[in-house]
mmCIF file of C-alpha atoms in Angstrom:
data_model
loop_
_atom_site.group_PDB
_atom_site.id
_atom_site.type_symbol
_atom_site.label_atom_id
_atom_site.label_comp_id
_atom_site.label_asym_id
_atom_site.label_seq_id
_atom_site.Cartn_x
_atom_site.Cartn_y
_atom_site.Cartn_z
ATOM 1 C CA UNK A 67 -13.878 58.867 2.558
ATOM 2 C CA UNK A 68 -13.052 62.566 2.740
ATOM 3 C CA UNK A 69 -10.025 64.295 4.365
ATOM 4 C CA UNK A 70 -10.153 68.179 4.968
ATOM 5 C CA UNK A 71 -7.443 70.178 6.299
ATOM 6 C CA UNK A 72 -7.748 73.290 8.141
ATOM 7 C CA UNK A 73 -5.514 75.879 9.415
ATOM 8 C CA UNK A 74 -4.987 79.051 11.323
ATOM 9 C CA UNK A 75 -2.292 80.867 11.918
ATOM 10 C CA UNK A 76 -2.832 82.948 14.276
ATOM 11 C CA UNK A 77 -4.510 80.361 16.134
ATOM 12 C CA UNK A 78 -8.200 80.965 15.559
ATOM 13 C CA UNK A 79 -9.901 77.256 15.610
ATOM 14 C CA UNK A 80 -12.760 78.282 14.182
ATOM 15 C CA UNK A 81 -11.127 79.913 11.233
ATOM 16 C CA UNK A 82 -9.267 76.739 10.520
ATOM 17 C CA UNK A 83 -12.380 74.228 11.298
ATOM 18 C CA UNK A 84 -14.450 76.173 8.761
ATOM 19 C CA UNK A 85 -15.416 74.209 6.193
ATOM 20 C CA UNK A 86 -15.495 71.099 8.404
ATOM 21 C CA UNK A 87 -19.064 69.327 7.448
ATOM 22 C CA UNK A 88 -20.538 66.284 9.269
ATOM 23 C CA UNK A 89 -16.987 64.556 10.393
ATOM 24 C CA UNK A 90 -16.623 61.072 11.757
ATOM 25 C CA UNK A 91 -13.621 62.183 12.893
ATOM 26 C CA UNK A 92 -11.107 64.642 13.759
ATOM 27 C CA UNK A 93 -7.694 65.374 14.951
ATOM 28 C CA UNK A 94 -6.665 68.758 16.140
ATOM 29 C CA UNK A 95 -2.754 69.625 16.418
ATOM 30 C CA UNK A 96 -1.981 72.489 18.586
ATOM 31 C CA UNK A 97 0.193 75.314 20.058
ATOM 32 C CA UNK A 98 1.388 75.076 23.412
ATOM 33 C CA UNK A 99 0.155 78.441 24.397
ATOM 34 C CA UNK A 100 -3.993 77.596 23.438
ATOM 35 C CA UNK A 101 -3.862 73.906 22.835
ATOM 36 C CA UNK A 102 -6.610 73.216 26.377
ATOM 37 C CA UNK A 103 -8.640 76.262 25.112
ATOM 38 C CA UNK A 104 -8.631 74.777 21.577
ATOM 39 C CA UNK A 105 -9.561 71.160 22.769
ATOM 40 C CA UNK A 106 -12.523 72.553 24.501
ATOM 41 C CA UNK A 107 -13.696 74.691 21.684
ATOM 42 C CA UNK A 108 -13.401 71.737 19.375
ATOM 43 C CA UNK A 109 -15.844 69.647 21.246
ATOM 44 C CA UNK A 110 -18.191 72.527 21.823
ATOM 45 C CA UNK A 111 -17.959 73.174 18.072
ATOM 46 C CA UNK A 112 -18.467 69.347 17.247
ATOM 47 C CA UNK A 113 -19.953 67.680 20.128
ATOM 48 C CA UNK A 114 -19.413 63.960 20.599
ATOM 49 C CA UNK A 115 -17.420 63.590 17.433
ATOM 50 C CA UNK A 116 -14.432 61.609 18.101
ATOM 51 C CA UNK A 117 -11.369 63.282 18.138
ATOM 52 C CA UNK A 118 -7.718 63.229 19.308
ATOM 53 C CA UNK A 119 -5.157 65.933 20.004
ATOM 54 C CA UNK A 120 -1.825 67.316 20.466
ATOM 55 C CA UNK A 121 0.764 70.151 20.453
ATOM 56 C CA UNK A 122 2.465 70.187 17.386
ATOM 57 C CA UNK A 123 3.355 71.764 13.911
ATOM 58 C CA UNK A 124 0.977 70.467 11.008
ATOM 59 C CA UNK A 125 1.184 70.574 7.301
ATOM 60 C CA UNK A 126 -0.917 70.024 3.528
ATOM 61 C CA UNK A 127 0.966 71.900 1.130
ATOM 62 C CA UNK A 128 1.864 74.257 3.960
ATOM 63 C CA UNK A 129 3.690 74.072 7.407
ATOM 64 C CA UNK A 130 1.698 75.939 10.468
ATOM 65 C CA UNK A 131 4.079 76.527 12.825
ATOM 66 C CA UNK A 132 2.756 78.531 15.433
ATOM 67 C CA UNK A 133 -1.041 78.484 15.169
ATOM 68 C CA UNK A 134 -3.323 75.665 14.870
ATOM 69 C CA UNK A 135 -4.541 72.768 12.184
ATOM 70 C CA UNK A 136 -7.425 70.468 11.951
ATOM 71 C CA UNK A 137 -7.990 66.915 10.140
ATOM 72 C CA UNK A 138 -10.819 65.734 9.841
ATOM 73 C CA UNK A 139 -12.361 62.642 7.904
ATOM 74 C CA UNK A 140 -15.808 61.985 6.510
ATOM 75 C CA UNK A 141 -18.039 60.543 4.550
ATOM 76 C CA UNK A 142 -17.529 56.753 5.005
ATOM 77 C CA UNK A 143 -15.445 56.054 8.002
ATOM 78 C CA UNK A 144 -16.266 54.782 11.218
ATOM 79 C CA UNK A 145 -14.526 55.998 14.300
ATOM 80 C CA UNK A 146 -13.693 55.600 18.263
ATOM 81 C CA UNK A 147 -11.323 57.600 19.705
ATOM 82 C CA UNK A 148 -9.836 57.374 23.132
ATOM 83 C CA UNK A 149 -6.700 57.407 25.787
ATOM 84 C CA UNK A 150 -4.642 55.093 27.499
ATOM 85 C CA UNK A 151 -3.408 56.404 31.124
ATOM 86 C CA UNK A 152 -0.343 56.507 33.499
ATOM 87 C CA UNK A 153 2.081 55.280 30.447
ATOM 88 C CA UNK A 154 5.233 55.969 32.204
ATOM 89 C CA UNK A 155 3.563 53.678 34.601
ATOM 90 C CA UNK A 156 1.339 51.372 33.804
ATOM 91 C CA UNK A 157 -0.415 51.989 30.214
ATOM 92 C CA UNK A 158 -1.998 48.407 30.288
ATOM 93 C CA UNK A 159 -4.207 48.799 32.916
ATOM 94 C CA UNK A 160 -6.974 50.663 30.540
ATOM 95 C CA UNK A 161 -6.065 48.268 27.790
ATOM 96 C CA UNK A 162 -9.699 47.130 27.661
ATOM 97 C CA UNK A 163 -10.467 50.706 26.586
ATOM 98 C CA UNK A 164 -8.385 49.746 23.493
ATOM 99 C CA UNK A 165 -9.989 45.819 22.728
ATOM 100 C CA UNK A 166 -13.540 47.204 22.968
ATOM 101 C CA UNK A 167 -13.012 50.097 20.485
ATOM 102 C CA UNK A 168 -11.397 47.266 17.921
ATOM 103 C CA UNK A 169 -14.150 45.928 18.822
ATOM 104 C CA UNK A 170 -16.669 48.740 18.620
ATOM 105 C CA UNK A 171 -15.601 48.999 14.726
ATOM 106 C CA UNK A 172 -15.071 45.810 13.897
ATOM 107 C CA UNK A 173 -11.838 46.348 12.895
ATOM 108 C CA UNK A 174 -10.070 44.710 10.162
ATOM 109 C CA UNK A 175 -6.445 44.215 8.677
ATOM 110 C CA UNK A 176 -8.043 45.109 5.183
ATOM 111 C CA UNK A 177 -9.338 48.624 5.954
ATOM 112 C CA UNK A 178 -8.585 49.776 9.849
ATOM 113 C CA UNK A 179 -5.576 52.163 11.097
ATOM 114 C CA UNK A 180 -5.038 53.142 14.635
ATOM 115 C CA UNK A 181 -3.559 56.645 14.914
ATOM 116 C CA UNK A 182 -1.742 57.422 18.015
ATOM 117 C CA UNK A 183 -0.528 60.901 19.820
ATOM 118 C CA UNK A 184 1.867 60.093 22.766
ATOM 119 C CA UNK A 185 3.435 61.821 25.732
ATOM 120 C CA UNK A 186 6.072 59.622 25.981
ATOM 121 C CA UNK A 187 7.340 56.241 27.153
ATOM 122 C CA UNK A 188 6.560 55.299 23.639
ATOM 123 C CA UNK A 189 8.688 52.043 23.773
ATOM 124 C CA UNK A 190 6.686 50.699 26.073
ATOM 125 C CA UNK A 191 2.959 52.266 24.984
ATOM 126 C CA UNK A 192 3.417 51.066 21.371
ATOM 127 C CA UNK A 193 4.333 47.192 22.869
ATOM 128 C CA UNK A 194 0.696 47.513 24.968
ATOM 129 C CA UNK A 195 -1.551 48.641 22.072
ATOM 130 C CA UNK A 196 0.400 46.282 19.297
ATOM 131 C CA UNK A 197 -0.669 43.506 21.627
ATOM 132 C CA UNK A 198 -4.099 43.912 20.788
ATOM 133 C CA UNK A 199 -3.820 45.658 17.380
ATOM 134 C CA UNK A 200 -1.885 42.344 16.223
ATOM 135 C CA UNK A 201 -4.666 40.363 17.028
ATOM 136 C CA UNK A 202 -6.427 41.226 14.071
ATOM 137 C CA UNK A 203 -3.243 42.528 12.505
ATOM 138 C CA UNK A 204 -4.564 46.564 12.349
ATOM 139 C CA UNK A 205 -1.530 48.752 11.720
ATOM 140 C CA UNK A 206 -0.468 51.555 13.815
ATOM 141 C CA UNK A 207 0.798 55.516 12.855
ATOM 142 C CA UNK A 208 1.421 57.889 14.778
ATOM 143 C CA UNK A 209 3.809 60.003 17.006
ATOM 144 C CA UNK A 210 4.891 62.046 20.253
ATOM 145 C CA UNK A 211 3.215 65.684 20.429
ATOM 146 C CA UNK A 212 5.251 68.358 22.176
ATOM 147 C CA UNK A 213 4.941 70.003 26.030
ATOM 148 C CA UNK A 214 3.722 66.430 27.297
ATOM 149 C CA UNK A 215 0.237 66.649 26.885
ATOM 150 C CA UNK A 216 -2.556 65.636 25.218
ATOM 151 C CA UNK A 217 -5.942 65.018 24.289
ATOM 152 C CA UNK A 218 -8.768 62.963 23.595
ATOM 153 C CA UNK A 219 -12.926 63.494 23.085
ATOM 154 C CA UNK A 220 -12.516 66.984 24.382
ATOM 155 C CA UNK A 221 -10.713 66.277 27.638
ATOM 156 C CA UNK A 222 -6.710 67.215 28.110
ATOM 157 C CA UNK A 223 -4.161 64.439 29.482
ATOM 158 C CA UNK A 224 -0.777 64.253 30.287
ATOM 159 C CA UNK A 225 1.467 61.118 31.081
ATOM 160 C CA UNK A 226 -1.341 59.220 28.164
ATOM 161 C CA UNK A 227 -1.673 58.126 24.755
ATOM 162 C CA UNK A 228 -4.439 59.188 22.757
ATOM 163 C CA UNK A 229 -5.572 57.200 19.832
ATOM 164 C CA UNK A 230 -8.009 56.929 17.491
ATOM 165 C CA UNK A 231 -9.530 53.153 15.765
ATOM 166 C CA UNK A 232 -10.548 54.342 11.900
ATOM 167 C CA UNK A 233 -12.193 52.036 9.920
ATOM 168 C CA UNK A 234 -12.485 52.852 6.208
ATOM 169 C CA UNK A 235 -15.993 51.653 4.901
ATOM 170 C CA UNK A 236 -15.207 52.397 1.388
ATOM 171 C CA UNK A 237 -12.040 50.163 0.938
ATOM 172 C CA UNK A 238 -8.420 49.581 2.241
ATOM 173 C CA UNK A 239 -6.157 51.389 4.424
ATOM 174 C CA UNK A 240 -2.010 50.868 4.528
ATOM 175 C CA UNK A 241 0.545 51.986 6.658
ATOM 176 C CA UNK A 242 3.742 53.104 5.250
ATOM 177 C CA UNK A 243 7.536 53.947 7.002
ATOM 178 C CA UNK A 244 10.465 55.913 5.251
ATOM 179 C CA UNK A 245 13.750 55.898 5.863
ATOM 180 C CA UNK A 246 16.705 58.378 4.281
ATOM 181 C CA UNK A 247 19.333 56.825 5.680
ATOM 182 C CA UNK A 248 21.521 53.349 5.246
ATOM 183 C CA UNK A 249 24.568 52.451 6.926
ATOM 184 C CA UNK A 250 27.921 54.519 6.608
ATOM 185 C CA UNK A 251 31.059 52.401 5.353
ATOM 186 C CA UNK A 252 30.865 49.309 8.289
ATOM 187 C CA UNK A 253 30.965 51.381 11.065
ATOM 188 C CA UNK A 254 28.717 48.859 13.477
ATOM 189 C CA UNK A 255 28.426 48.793 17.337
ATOM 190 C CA UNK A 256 27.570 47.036 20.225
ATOM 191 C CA UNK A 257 26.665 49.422 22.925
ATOM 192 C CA UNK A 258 27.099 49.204 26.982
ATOM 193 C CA UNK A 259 27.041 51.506 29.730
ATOM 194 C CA UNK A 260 23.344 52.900 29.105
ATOM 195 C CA UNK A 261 20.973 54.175 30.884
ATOM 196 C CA UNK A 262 17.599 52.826 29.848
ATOM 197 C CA UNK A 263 14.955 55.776 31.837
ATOM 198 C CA UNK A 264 17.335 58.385 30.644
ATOM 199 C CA UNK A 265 18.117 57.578 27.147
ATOM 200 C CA UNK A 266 21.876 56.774 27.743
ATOM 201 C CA UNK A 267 24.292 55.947 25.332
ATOM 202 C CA UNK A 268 27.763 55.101 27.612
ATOM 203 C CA UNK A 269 30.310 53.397 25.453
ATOM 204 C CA UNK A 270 30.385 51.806 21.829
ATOM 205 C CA UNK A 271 32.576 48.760 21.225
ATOM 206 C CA UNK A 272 33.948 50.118 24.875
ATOM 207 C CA UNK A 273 34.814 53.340 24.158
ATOM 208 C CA UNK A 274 32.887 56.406 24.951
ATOM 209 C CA UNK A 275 30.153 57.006 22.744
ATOM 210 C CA UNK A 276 30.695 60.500 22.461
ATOM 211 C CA UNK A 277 34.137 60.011 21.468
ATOM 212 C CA UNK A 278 33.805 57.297 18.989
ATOM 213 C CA UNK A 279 31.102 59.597 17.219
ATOM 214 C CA UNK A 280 33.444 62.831 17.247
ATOM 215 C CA UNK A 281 36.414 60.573 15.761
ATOM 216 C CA UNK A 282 34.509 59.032 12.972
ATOM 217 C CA UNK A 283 32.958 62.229 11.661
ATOM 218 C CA UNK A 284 35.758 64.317 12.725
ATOM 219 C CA UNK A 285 33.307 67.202 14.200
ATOM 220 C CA UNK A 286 33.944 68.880 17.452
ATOM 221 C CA UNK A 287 31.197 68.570 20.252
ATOM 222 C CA UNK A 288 29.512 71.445 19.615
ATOM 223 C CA UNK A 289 28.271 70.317 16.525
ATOM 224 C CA UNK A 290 27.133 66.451 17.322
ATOM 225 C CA UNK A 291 23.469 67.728 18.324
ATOM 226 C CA UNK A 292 23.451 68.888 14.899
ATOM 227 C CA UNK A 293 25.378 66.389 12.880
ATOM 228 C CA UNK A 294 22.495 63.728 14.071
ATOM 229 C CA UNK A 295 20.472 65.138 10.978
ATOM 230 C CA UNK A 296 22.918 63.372 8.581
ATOM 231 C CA UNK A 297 24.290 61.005 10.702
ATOM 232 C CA UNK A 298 21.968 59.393 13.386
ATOM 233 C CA UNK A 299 22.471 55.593 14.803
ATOM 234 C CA UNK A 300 20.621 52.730 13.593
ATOM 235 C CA UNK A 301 19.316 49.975 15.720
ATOM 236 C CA UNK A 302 18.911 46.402 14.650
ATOM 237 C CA UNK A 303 15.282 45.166 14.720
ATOM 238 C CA UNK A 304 14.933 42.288 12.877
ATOM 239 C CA UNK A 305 15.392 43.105 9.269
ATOM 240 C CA UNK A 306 14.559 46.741 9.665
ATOM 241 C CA UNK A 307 16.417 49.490 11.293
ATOM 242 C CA UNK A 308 15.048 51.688 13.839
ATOM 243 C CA UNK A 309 16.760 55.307 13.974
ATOM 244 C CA UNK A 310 18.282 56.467 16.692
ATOM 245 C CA UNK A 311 18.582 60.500 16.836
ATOM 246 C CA UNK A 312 21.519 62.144 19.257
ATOM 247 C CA UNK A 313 19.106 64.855 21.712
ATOM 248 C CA UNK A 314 22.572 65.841 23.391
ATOM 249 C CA UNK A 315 26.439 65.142 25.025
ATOM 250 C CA UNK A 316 26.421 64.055 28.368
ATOM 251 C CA UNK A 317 30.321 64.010 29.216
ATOM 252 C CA UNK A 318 31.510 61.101 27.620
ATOM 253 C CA UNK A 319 27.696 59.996 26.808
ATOM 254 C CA UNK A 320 25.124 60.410 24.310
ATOM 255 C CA UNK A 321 21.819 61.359 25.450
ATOM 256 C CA UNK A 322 19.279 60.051 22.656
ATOM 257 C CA UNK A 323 15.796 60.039 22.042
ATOM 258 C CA UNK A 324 14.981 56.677 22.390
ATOM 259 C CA UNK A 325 15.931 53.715 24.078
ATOM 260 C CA UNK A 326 19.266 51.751 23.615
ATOM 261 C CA UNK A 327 20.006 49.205 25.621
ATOM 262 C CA UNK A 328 23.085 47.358 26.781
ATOM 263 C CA UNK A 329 23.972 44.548 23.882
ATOM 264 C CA UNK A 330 21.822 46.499 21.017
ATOM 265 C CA UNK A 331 23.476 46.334 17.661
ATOM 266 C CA UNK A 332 23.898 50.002 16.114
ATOM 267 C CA UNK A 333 25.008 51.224 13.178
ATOM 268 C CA UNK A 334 26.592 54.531 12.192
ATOM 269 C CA UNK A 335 23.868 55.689 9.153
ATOM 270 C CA UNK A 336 24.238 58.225 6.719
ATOM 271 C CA UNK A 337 21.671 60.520 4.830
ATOM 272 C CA UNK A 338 21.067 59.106 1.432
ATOM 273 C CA UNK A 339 19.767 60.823 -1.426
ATOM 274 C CA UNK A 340 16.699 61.901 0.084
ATOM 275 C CA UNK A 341 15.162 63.037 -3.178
ATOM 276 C CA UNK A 342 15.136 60.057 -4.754
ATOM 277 C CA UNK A 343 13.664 58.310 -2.176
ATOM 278 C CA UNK A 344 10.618 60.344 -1.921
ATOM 279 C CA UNK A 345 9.849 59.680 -5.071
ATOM 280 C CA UNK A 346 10.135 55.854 -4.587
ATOM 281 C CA UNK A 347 8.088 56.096 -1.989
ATOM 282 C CA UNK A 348 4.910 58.044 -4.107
ATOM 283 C CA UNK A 349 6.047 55.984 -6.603
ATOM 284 C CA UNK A 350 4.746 52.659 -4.449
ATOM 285 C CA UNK A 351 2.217 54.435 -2.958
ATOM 286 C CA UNK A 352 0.800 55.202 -5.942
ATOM 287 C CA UNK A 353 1.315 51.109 -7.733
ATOM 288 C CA UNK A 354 -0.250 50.289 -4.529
ATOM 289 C CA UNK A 355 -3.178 52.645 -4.358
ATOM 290 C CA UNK A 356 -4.478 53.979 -8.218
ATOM 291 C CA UNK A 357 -7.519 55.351 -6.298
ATOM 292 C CA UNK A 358 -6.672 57.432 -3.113
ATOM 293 C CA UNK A 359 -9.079 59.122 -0.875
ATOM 294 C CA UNK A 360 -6.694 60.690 1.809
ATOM 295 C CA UNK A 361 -2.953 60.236 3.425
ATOM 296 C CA UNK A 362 -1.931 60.869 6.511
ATOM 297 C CA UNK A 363 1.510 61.848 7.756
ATOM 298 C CA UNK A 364 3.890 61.932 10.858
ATOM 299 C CA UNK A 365 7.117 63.737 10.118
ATOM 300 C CA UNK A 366 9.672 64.158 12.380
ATOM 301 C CA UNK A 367 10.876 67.256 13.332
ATOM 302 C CA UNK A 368 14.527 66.526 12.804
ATOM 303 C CA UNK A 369 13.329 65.847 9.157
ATOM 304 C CA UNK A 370 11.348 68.986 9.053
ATOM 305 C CA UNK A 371 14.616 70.798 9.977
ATOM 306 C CA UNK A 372 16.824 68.783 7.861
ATOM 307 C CA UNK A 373 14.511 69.303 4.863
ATOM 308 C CA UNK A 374 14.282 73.282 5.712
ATOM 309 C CA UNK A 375 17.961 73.507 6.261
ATOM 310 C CA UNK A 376 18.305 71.905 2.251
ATOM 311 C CA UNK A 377 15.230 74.157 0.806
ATOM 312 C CA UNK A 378 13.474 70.771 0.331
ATOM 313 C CA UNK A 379 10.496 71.112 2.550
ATOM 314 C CA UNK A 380 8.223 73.029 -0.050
ATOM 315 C CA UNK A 381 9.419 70.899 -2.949
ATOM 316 C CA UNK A 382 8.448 68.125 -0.097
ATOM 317 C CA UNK A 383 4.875 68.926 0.521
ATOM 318 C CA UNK A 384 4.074 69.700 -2.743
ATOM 319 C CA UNK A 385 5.721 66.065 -4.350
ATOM 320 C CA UNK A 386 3.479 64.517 -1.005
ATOM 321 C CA UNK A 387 0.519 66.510 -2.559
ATOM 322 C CA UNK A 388 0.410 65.000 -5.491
ATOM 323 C CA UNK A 389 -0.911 61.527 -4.084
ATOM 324 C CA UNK A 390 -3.974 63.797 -3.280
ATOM 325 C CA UNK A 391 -5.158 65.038 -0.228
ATOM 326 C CA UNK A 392 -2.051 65.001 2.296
ATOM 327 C CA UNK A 393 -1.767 66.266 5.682
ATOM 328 C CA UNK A 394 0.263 65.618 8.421
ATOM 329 C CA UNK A 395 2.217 66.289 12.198
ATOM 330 C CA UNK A 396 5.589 66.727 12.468
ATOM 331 C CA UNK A 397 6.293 64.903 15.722
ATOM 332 C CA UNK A 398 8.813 64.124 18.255
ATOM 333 C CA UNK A 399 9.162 60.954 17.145
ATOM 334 C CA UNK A 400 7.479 58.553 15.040
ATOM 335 C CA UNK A 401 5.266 55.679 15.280
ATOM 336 C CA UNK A 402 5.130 52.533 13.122
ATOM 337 C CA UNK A 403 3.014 49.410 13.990
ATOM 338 C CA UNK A 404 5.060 48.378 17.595
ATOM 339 C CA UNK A 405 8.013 50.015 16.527
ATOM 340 C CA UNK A 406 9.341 53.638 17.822
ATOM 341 C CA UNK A 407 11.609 55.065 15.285
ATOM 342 C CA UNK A 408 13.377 59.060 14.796
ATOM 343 C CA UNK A 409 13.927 61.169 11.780
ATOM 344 C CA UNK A 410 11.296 58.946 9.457
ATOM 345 C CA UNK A 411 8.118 59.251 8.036
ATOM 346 C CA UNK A 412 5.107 57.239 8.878
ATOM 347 C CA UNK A 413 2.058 57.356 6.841
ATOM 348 C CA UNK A 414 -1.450 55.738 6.404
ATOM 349 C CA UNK A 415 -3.189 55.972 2.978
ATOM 350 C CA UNK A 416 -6.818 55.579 2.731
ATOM 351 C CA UNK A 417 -8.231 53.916 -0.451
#
């Protein structure tokens, strides 16, 4: 399979979909200001190709900020693309949407990826779609878009999940996660007093959260919405960690941007050499995969801003470009099979 990468920016879609040649599918990521316009003029330009879409900053070797960018594969992959409704609600109700486009492609473990753009409520959506994905053990990607909307087969949605079923016909497909950060010294928690709709963090070990994070780092309040980029939570999941990024103080509480709940085990993280474990991650990407047709990327914004803030981001892209052709979304949160994670990378590589 082929992946092209197209951008604008200034915005013009058909400036960055030049070049585009008989896709099987595409993925369009956005500005807030043209993103309905764009999805329309995407499906006039490619009528009935499957496609899914969101508001968000996309990358190869380059970040587009501002205008637009377009993915698209061909040339040996099969495709259905499609949305999942009312997820702060109800996102099961359409999940026979979901099992017939498995179904449609005859999805396997061996060479299928399901690529997801979400609104929100991600908890909860990525529980719903793993429930059929693990049926036939298909791995998941993807992330949150911005503005709380998106799109799917040339229509615009908001309160959904769009996703797309991609089958590789020319070999295997794997889903990858990465993760700069391990645990600081034994700082560990058990947290109470949340707030589970609003993202709440109350107390840790039953003392205010914001408090305990002030003391340990020794950082005034002001800068805790910043100090998140070296120093988010962790939560316990098993034998991974999920991250746990700080959005903002709340008096004495943490506002995150995902769910903790009363009894979770945290941890206190801290970035670790980020360099080096870039190039571990190529390095079993690569063992993995001698022969690599395309990879596709989610990272997260507070990684973006993290890896700007160190002059890393070029050096970034262009280590990530050296597996071939890369492209990506930096998203408001990450996806991972049925796990919703912050400041990581996601990524599916196509054989």
């Amino acid at each position: 399979m082929k992946q092209f990468f197209g951008m604008s920016r200034n915005g013009d879609l058909k400036e960055a979909a030049r070049g585009v040649t008989r896709p099987q599918f595409i993925m369009l990521l956005s500005n807030g200001d043209q993103f309905e316009a764009h999805v329309k003029e995407l499906e006039a330009l490619f009528p009935g190709v499957p496609s899914i879409g969101c508001i968000g900053m996309s990358y190869d070797t380059k970040v587009v900020e501002k205008g637009v960018g377009v993915i698209a594969f061909s040339e040996g992959v099969s495709a259905a693309a499609n949305v999942l409704e009312e997820v702060s609600v109800m996102p099961v109700k359409y999940i026979d949407r979901l099992e017939q486009d498995v179904k449609s492609v005859n999805g396997t473990e061996r060479d299928t990826i399901c690529i997801d753009f979400c609104t929100g409520n991600d908890a909860c959506v990525l529980t719903t779609i793993y429930s059929v994905l693990k049926r036939r053990n298909i791995s998941l990607v993807g992330g949150t878009g911005d503005a709380g909307k998106v799109s799917a087969n040339g229509r615009v949605y908001e309160d959904a999940v769009v996703y797309g079923v991609i089958k590789n016909q020319n070999g295997r497909v794997k889903a990858y996660k990465e993760n700069i950060y391990h645990q600081m010294q034994n700082h560990r928690f058990i947290a109470s007093g949340t707030d589970k709709a609003r993202y709440i963090l109350g107390t840790l070990n039953g003392r205010p959260a914001r408090q305990v994070y002030q003391d340990i780092l020794k950082i005034s309040e002001q800068e805790i919405t910043t100090q998140t980029f070296k120093n988010p939570f962790g939560k316990l999941n098993g034998d991974d960690t999920c991250i746990v990024s700080i959005k903002e103080v709340q008096g004495d509480a943490l506002c995150c941007f995902r769910q903790v709940n009363d009894s979770d085990v945290l941890l206190l993280l801290e970035l670790g050499d980020y360099r080096a474990i870039v190039k571990n991650t190529i390095r079993k990407i690569k063992h993995d995969f001698p022969n690599i047709s395309a990879v596709f990327s989610v990272n997260c914004l507070f990684r973006y801003l993290l890896f700007t803030q160190e002059h890393y981001m070029q050096e970034y892209l262009n280590e990530m470009s050296a597996l071939g052709r890369h492209a990506g979304l930096v998203g408001y949160g990450e996806h991972y099979n049925n796990r919703f994670v912050n400041q990581s990378m996601t990524c599916v590589v196509f054989e």
